[in-house]
Amino acid sequence: MNAVVTAMAENKVSASNASHLLLRDLPRDLGGRVRELHAKVPAWNLVCVLFPLAWVVTAATVQWLSTGRVGILQWVIRIAGMVLIGMFIQAIAILMHEALHGNLFQSTRLNRWATFAFGVPAFFSGTAYKVAHLNHHRQTRTKQDQDEISNLYKTPGQYRAIFYALFFTATFMYLFTVLPRTAIQIGTHRERCAIALEYAAIVMICSGVMIWGVSAGHANWLLWYWILPMQVAMFLSNIRGLSEHLCTSTDHLLEKTRTITSNGLVSFLMLNLNYHLEHHLFPGVPWYNLRRVHRELQPLYAAARPYVERSYTRYALKALLRGPFHEIRDSVAR
């Protein structure tokens, strides 16, 4: 088994232009187990209700607890609620990501509508994201990958400046510049039409909610239960997104993407997208099986030494201290 895994790591999956791992590249027994993990379990789709409901319940609870209170206690309650709602908004955006890969429902139509619906709160066009994100999967860490920040600089100083700036602006820049520009450039005529319609619908929906909130005297609700939590969601997304590929290698399929094992709560709120290497290797595996894929691939990882980190905090601190020109690899985490 070790000889097969070593040969596979050195030869079959070493091409820098490979976009994912094929089941036939794996030993037959391992390939069979990973194939089974592609199966969808409909009960897990309860998260599609759970996270939006958690958003609403948290907002209602914060409003109830903070009403009539003044001073520091009111601020503590509202800030705690803001952070929680930010986590739920990011989770909803990750549901959009699952839907665009077809990993939520058996029905293509349901996945299509889920991609749109889950993108609305974060102002994402589902079609634009699908076009750009699938290109990212095909072109990971190449010149054609719009998510590869090393394509944005001409000098080391520029790279360093971009690197640190993106810790605070990455999601904003992606949402309002990189995503629409890339999707329009590489999308088909049909996709570009869908993108225009979706952005128009999102503007109408979000504007309607804002107009209702202001006219009903609930502008503070919009601020505390949507706008400010969105900033939290964006910051969390910055760290998550940068950790996925930054400070890795570009030479090997198993070394272009980083997994962060973290803990059960973080993994659930991230819908296991922290197991990002596994997602890139097998993008058709639903989120609830990615951790199992991680365990199944340990023999392969032992031969290829992928980038695995134990926590987002640990990664962020290393990245901020070391800068963009050093690989970040935790050989202990598995």
Short mmCIF file of C-alpha atoms in Angstrom, two decimals:
data_model
loop_
_atom_site.label_atom_id
_atom_site.label_comp_id
_atom_site.label_asym_id
_atom_site.label_seq_id
_atom_site.Cartn_x
_atom_site.Cartn_y
_atom_site.Cartn_z
CA MET A 1 0.00 0.00 0.00
CA ASN A 2 2.77 2.46 0.88
CA ALA A 3 4.54 1.79 -2.41
CA VAL A 4 1.33 2.44 -4.36
CA VAL A 5 0.63 5.64 -2.45
CA THR A 6 4.19 6.90 -2.89
CA ALA A 7 4.17 6.20 -6.63
CA MET A 8 0.81 7.93 -6.97
CA ALA A 9 1.97 10.97 -5.01
CA GLU A 10 5.14 11.28 -7.09
CA ASN A 11 3.69 10.61 -10.51
CA LYS A 12 -0.05 10.54 -11.03
CA VAL A 13 -1.04 13.64 -9.10
CA SER A 14 2.08 15.74 -9.44
CA ALA A 15 1.02 17.66 -12.55
CA SER A 16 0.79 21.33 -11.74
CA ASN A 17 -2.18 21.77 -14.11
CA ALA A 18 -4.34 19.06 -12.50
CA SER A 19 -7.54 20.52 -11.05
CA HIS A 20 -8.78 17.63 -8.93
CA LEU A 21 -8.05 14.05 -7.98
CA LEU A 22 -9.69 11.25 -9.96
CA LEU A 23 -11.05 8.22 -8.16
CA ARG A 24 -9.14 5.99 -10.55
CA ASP A 25 -5.90 7.57 -9.29
CA LEU A 26 -6.54 6.00 -5.89
CA PRO A 27 -6.02 2.36 -4.87
CA ARG A 28 -9.22 0.43 -5.56
CA ASP A 29 -10.34 0.01 -1.95
CA LEU A 30 -9.65 3.65 -1.08
CA GLY A 31 -11.30 4.83 -4.27
CA GLY A 32 -14.39 2.80 -3.42
CA ARG A 33 -14.68 4.37 0.02
CA VAL A 34 -14.24 7.88 -1.32
CA ARG A 35 -16.80 7.17 -4.06
CA GLU A 36 -19.35 6.30 -1.37
CA LEU A 37 -18.70 9.64 0.32
CA HIS A 38 -20.03 11.44 -2.77
CA ALA A 39 -23.55 10.29 -1.87
CA LYS A 40 -25.97 12.99 -0.69
CA VAL A 41 -27.86 12.61 2.60
CA PRO A 42 -31.01 14.80 2.41
CA ALA A 43 -31.35 15.09 6.21
CA TRP A 44 -28.22 17.26 6.31
CA ASN A 45 -30.07 19.88 4.25
CA LEU A 46 -31.79 20.95 7.46
CA VAL A 47 -28.88 23.39 7.75
CA CYS A 48 -30.56 25.31 4.92
CA VAL A 49 -33.26 26.18 7.45
CA LEU A 50 -31.08 26.17 10.56
CA PHE A 51 -28.73 29.03 9.68
CA PRO A 52 -31.35 31.51 8.39
CA LEU A 53 -33.52 30.63 11.41
CA ALA A 54 -30.55 31.14 13.76
CA TRP A 55 -30.08 34.59 12.21
CA VAL A 56 -33.70 35.56 12.86
CA VAL A 57 -33.80 34.08 16.37
CA THR A 58 -30.54 35.78 17.35
CA ALA A 59 -31.79 39.14 16.07
CA ALA A 60 -35.09 38.78 17.95
CA THR A 61 -33.31 37.70 21.14
CA VAL A 62 -30.84 40.59 21.01
CA GLN A 63 -33.65 43.04 20.36
CA TRP A 64 -35.60 41.71 23.34
CA LEU A 65 -32.61 41.64 25.70
CA SER A 66 -31.30 45.08 24.71
CA THR A 67 -34.63 46.95 24.72
CA GLY A 68 -34.86 49.25 27.72
CA ARG A 69 -31.23 48.72 28.68
CA VAL A 70 -28.60 51.43 28.50
CA GLY A 71 -24.86 51.65 28.86
CA ILE A 72 -22.27 48.94 28.53
CA LEU A 73 -24.65 45.99 28.98
CA GLN A 74 -26.65 47.00 25.92
CA TRP A 75 -23.46 47.30 23.89
CA VAL A 76 -22.23 43.88 25.04
CA ILE A 77 -25.52 42.25 24.04
CA ARG A 78 -25.60 43.93 20.64
CA ILE A 79 -21.97 43.24 19.82
CA ALA A 80 -22.34 39.57 20.81
CA GLY A 81 -25.41 39.34 18.58
CA MET A 82 -23.58 41.08 15.75
CA VAL A 83 -20.75 38.55 15.87
CA LEU A 84 -23.13 35.58 16.00
CA ILE A 85 -25.21 36.85 13.10
CA GLY A 86 -22.01 37.48 11.13
CA MET A 87 -21.10 33.82 11.59
CA PHE A 88 -24.55 32.76 10.37
CA ILE A 89 -24.38 35.03 7.31
CA GLN A 90 -21.04 33.50 6.35
CA ALA A 91 -22.52 30.02 6.83
CA ILE A 92 -25.40 30.96 4.53
CA ALA A 93 -22.90 32.14 1.91
CA ILE A 94 -21.12 28.79 2.19
CA LEU A 95 -24.47 27.09 1.55
CA MET A 96 -24.46 28.99 -1.75
CA HIS A 97 -21.05 27.47 -2.44
CA GLU A 98 -22.40 23.98 -1.73
CA ALA A 99 -25.36 24.53 -4.01
CA LEU A 100 -23.28 25.75 -6.96
CA HIS A 101 -21.27 22.50 -6.77
CA GLY A 102 -24.56 20.57 -6.82
CA ASN A 103 -23.89 19.14 -3.36
CA LEU A 104 -27.13 20.14 -1.59
CA PHE A 105 -29.96 18.62 -3.62
CA GLN A 106 -30.37 15.93 -6.22
CA SER A 107 -32.34 18.38 -8.37
CA THR A 108 -30.28 20.71 -10.55
CA ARG A 109 -33.10 23.24 -10.44
CA LEU A 110 -33.22 23.26 -6.64
CA ASN A 111 -29.46 23.74 -6.47
CA ARG A 112 -29.78 26.60 -8.98
CA TRP A 113 -32.40 28.41 -6.91
CA ALA A 114 -30.52 27.74 -3.68
CA THR A 115 -27.38 29.27 -5.22
CA PHE A 116 -29.33 32.44 -5.94
CA ALA A 117 -31.26 32.60 -2.65
CA PHE A 118 -28.30 32.01 -0.36
CA GLY A 119 -26.29 34.66 -2.19
CA VAL A 120 -28.80 37.48 -1.71
CA PRO A 121 -27.99 38.43 1.94
CA ALA A 122 -24.30 38.84 1.07
CA PHE A 123 -24.99 40.54 -2.28
CA PHE A 124 -23.59 37.62 -4.31
CA SER A 125 -24.88 36.77 -7.75
CA GLY A 126 -25.01 32.98 -7.64
CA THR A 127 -24.31 32.65 -11.37
CA ALA A 128 -21.39 35.09 -11.24
CA TYR A 129 -19.93 33.19 -8.31
CA LYS A 130 -20.40 29.86 -10.05
CA VAL A 131 -18.64 31.05 -13.21
CA ALA A 132 -15.70 32.54 -11.30
CA HIS A 133 -15.45 29.84 -8.66
CA LEU A 134 -15.43 26.94 -11.10
CA ASN A 135 -12.70 28.74 -13.03
CA HIS A 136 -10.77 28.94 -9.75
CA HIS A 137 -11.12 25.17 -9.36
CA ARG A 138 -9.89 24.55 -12.91
CA GLN A 139 -7.02 27.02 -12.70
CA THR A 140 -5.99 26.89 -9.04
CA ARG A 141 -2.87 28.99 -8.39
CA THR A 142 -2.16 29.62 -12.08
CA LYS A 143 -2.05 32.82 -14.12
CA GLN A 144 -5.66 32.20 -15.11
CA ASP A 145 -6.89 31.97 -11.52
CA GLN A 146 -8.58 35.26 -10.61
CA ASP A 147 -8.25 34.35 -6.90
CA GLU A 148 -4.45 34.07 -7.06
CA ILE A 149 -3.13 37.25 -5.50
CA SER A 150 0.42 36.72 -6.75
CA ASN A 151 -0.97 37.66 -10.18
CA LEU A 152 -1.67 41.18 -8.89
CA TYR A 153 1.87 42.39 -8.16
CA LYS A 154 4.96 43.33 -10.14
CA THR A 155 7.41 43.86 -7.29
CA PRO A 156 7.91 42.13 -3.91
CA GLY A 157 6.93 45.36 -2.16
CA GLN A 158 3.60 45.42 -3.99
CA TYR A 159 2.97 41.80 -3.08
CA ARG A 160 3.66 42.47 0.59
CA ALA A 161 1.32 45.49 0.61
CA ILE A 162 -1.47 43.56 -1.15
CA PHE A 163 -0.95 40.60 1.17
CA TYR A 164 -1.55 42.60 4.36
CA ALA A 165 -4.32 44.74 2.88
CA LEU A 166 -6.32 41.67 1.87
CA PHE A 167 -6.59 40.49 5.48
CA PHE A 168 -9.08 43.35 5.87
CA THR A 169 -10.40 43.93 2.35
CA ALA A 170 -10.27 40.61 0.48
CA THR A 171 -13.98 39.77 0.53
CA PHE A 172 -15.04 43.34 -0.26
CA MET A 173 -12.66 43.49 -3.23
CA TYR A 174 -13.73 40.07 -4.44
CA LEU A 175 -17.44 40.83 -4.09
CA PHE A 176 -17.50 44.16 -5.88
CA THR A 177 -14.59 43.95 -8.36
CA VAL A 178 -13.02 40.53 -8.96
CA LEU A 179 -16.24 38.50 -9.04
CA PRO A 180 -18.36 40.54 -11.48
CA ARG A 181 -15.41 41.38 -13.73
CA THR A 182 -14.24 37.76 -14.00
CA ALA A 183 -17.74 36.39 -14.49
CA ILE A 184 -18.53 38.86 -17.28
CA GLN A 185 -15.18 38.22 -19.00
CA ILE A 186 -15.29 34.43 -19.06
CA GLY A 187 -19.01 33.68 -18.83
CA THR A 188 -21.14 32.66 -21.80
CA HIS A 189 -23.77 35.00 -23.25
CA ARG A 190 -26.46 33.10 -21.36
CA GLU A 191 -24.50 33.32 -18.11
CA ARG A 192 -23.91 37.06 -18.55
CA CYS A 193 -27.64 37.61 -19.03
CA ALA A 194 -28.38 35.57 -15.89
CA ILE A 195 -25.79 37.57 -13.95
CA ALA A 196 -27.38 40.88 -14.99
CA LEU A 197 -30.84 39.64 -14.00
CA GLU A 198 -29.61 38.34 -10.66
CA TYR A 199 -27.84 41.56 -9.74
CA ALA A 200 -30.98 43.50 -10.69
CA ALA A 201 -33.08 41.20 -8.51
CA ILE A 202 -30.63 41.48 -5.60
CA VAL A 203 -30.67 45.29 -5.82
CA MET A 204 -34.48 45.29 -5.83
CA ILE A 205 -34.73 42.86 -2.89
CA CYS A 206 -32.09 44.58 -0.75
CA SER A 207 -33.39 48.05 -1.58
CA GLY A 208 -36.90 46.94 -0.69
CA VAL A 209 -35.76 45.63 2.68
CA MET A 210 -33.85 48.83 3.41
CA ILE A 211 -36.74 51.09 2.36
CA TRP A 212 -39.14 49.08 4.52
CA GLY A 213 -36.76 49.19 7.49
CA VAL A 214 -36.22 52.96 7.31
CA SER A 215 -39.87 53.82 6.62
CA ALA A 216 -41.04 51.57 9.48
CA GLY A 217 -38.62 53.23 11.88
CA HIS A 218 -36.36 50.18 12.16
CA ALA A 219 -33.17 51.53 10.60
CA ASN A 220 -31.32 50.35 13.72
CA TRP A 221 -32.45 46.79 12.96
CA LEU A 222 -30.84 47.01 9.53
CA LEU A 223 -27.66 48.30 11.12
CA TRP A 224 -27.31 45.79 13.97
CA TYR A 225 -28.86 42.70 12.37
CA TRP A 226 -27.57 42.93 8.81
CA ILE A 227 -25.11 45.69 7.85
CA LEU A 228 -22.71 45.41 10.81
CA PRO A 229 -22.89 41.59 10.92
CA MET A 230 -21.99 41.64 7.22
CA GLN A 231 -18.69 43.28 8.17
CA VAL A 232 -18.05 40.44 10.63
CA ALA A 233 -18.92 37.88 7.95
CA MET A 234 -16.55 39.59 5.51
CA PHE A 235 -13.69 39.62 8.01
CA LEU A 236 -14.18 35.92 8.80
CA SER A 237 -14.36 35.23 5.09
CA ASN A 238 -11.10 37.15 4.58
CA ILE A 239 -9.24 34.86 6.97
CA ARG A 240 -10.91 31.72 5.64
CA GLY A 241 -10.34 32.64 2.00
CA LEU A 242 -6.70 33.65 2.42
CA SER A 243 -5.91 30.52 4.43
CA GLU A 244 -7.12 28.26 1.64
CA HIS A 245 -4.23 28.86 -0.77
CA LEU A 246 -1.93 31.61 0.46
CA CYS A 247 1.65 30.58 1.32
CA THR A 248 1.37 27.16 -0.32
CA SER A 249 3.21 25.62 -3.26
CA THR A 250 2.13 25.74 -6.91
CA ASP A 251 3.99 22.61 -8.03
CA HIS A 252 1.83 19.76 -6.81
CA LEU A 253 -1.91 19.08 -6.77
CA LEU A 254 -1.78 18.11 -3.11
CA GLU A 255 0.18 21.22 -2.15
CA LYS A 256 -1.83 24.02 -3.78
CA THR A 257 -4.54 24.08 -1.14
CA ARG A 258 -4.57 24.13 2.65
CA THR A 259 -6.82 22.29 5.10
CA ILE A 260 -7.37 23.72 8.57
CA THR A 261 -8.64 21.04 10.92
CA SER A 262 -9.83 23.44 13.65
CA ASN A 263 -12.59 22.15 15.97
CA GLY A 264 -16.09 20.76 15.57
CA LEU A 265 -17.94 24.04 16.13
CA VAL A 266 -15.84 26.02 13.67
CA SER A 267 -16.07 23.20 11.14
CA PHE A 268 -19.86 23.16 11.44
CA LEU A 269 -20.13 26.94 11.04
CA MET A 270 -17.81 26.66 8.02
CA LEU A 271 -19.75 23.65 6.69
CA ASN A 272 -16.39 21.85 6.69
CA LEU A 273 -15.04 24.18 4.02
CA ASN A 274 -11.99 24.38 6.28
CA TYR A 275 -11.24 20.92 4.83
CA HIS A 276 -10.43 22.81 1.68
CA LEU A 277 -7.82 20.51 0.23
CA GLU A 278 -10.33 17.68 0.32
CA HIS A 279 -12.92 19.92 -1.33
CA HIS A 280 -10.53 20.76 -4.17
CA LEU A 281 -9.52 17.14 -4.64
CA PHE A 282 -13.15 15.97 -4.72
CA PRO A 283 -15.49 18.97 -5.26
CA GLY A 284 -18.47 16.63 -5.64
CA VAL A 285 -18.27 15.42 -2.02
CA PRO A 286 -20.98 17.05 0.16
CA TRP A 287 -19.72 19.16 3.07
CA TYR A 288 -20.69 16.66 5.78
CA ASN A 289 -18.36 14.02 4.31
CA LEU A 290 -15.23 16.14 3.81
CA ARG A 291 -13.84 15.33 7.25
CA ARG A 292 -14.17 11.62 6.48
CA VAL A 293 -12.37 12.14 3.17
CA HIS A 294 -9.58 13.84 5.16
CA ARG A 295 -9.24 10.73 7.33
CA GLU A 296 -9.35 8.36 4.35
CA LEU A 297 -6.55 10.21 2.55
CA GLN A 298 -4.05 10.11 5.41
CA PRO A 299 -1.86 7.45 3.72
CA LEU A 300 -1.62 9.65 0.63
CA TYR A 301 -0.92 12.73 2.74
CA ALA A 302 1.91 10.94 4.54
CA ALA A 303 3.69 10.56 1.21
CA ALA A 304 2.89 14.00 -0.24
CA ARG A 305 3.10 16.29 2.84
CA PRO A 306 0.13 18.59 2.17
CA TYR A 307 -0.47 21.90 3.93
CA VAL A 308 -2.51 21.22 7.07
CA GLU A 309 -2.94 23.74 9.88
CA ARG A 310 -4.60 23.29 13.27
CA SER A 311 -6.53 26.57 13.56
CA TYR A 312 -7.40 29.74 11.69
CA THR A 313 -5.91 31.84 14.48
CA ARG A 314 -2.64 29.95 14.29
CA TYR A 315 -2.53 30.36 10.52
CA ALA A 316 -3.39 34.07 10.62
CA LEU A 317 -0.70 34.83 13.20
CA LYS A 318 1.92 32.95 11.21
CA ALA A 319 0.92 34.69 8.00
CA LEU A 320 0.94 38.15 9.54
CA LEU A 321 4.30 37.61 11.23
CA ARG A 322 6.10 35.84 8.39
CA GLY A 323 4.64 37.66 5.40
CA PRO A 324 3.76 36.35 1.93
CA PHE A 325 7.11 34.87 0.93
CA HIS A 326 7.22 31.99 3.42
CA GLU A 327 5.35 28.72 3.17
CA ILE A 328 3.11 27.98 6.13
CA ARG A 329 2.93 24.29 6.92
CA ASP A 330 2.13 22.58 10.22
CA SER A 331 3.56 19.08 9.91
CA VAL A 332 1.98 18.04 13.21
CA ALA A 333 -1.65 18.61 12.22
CA ARG A 334 -3.36 15.69 10.52
#
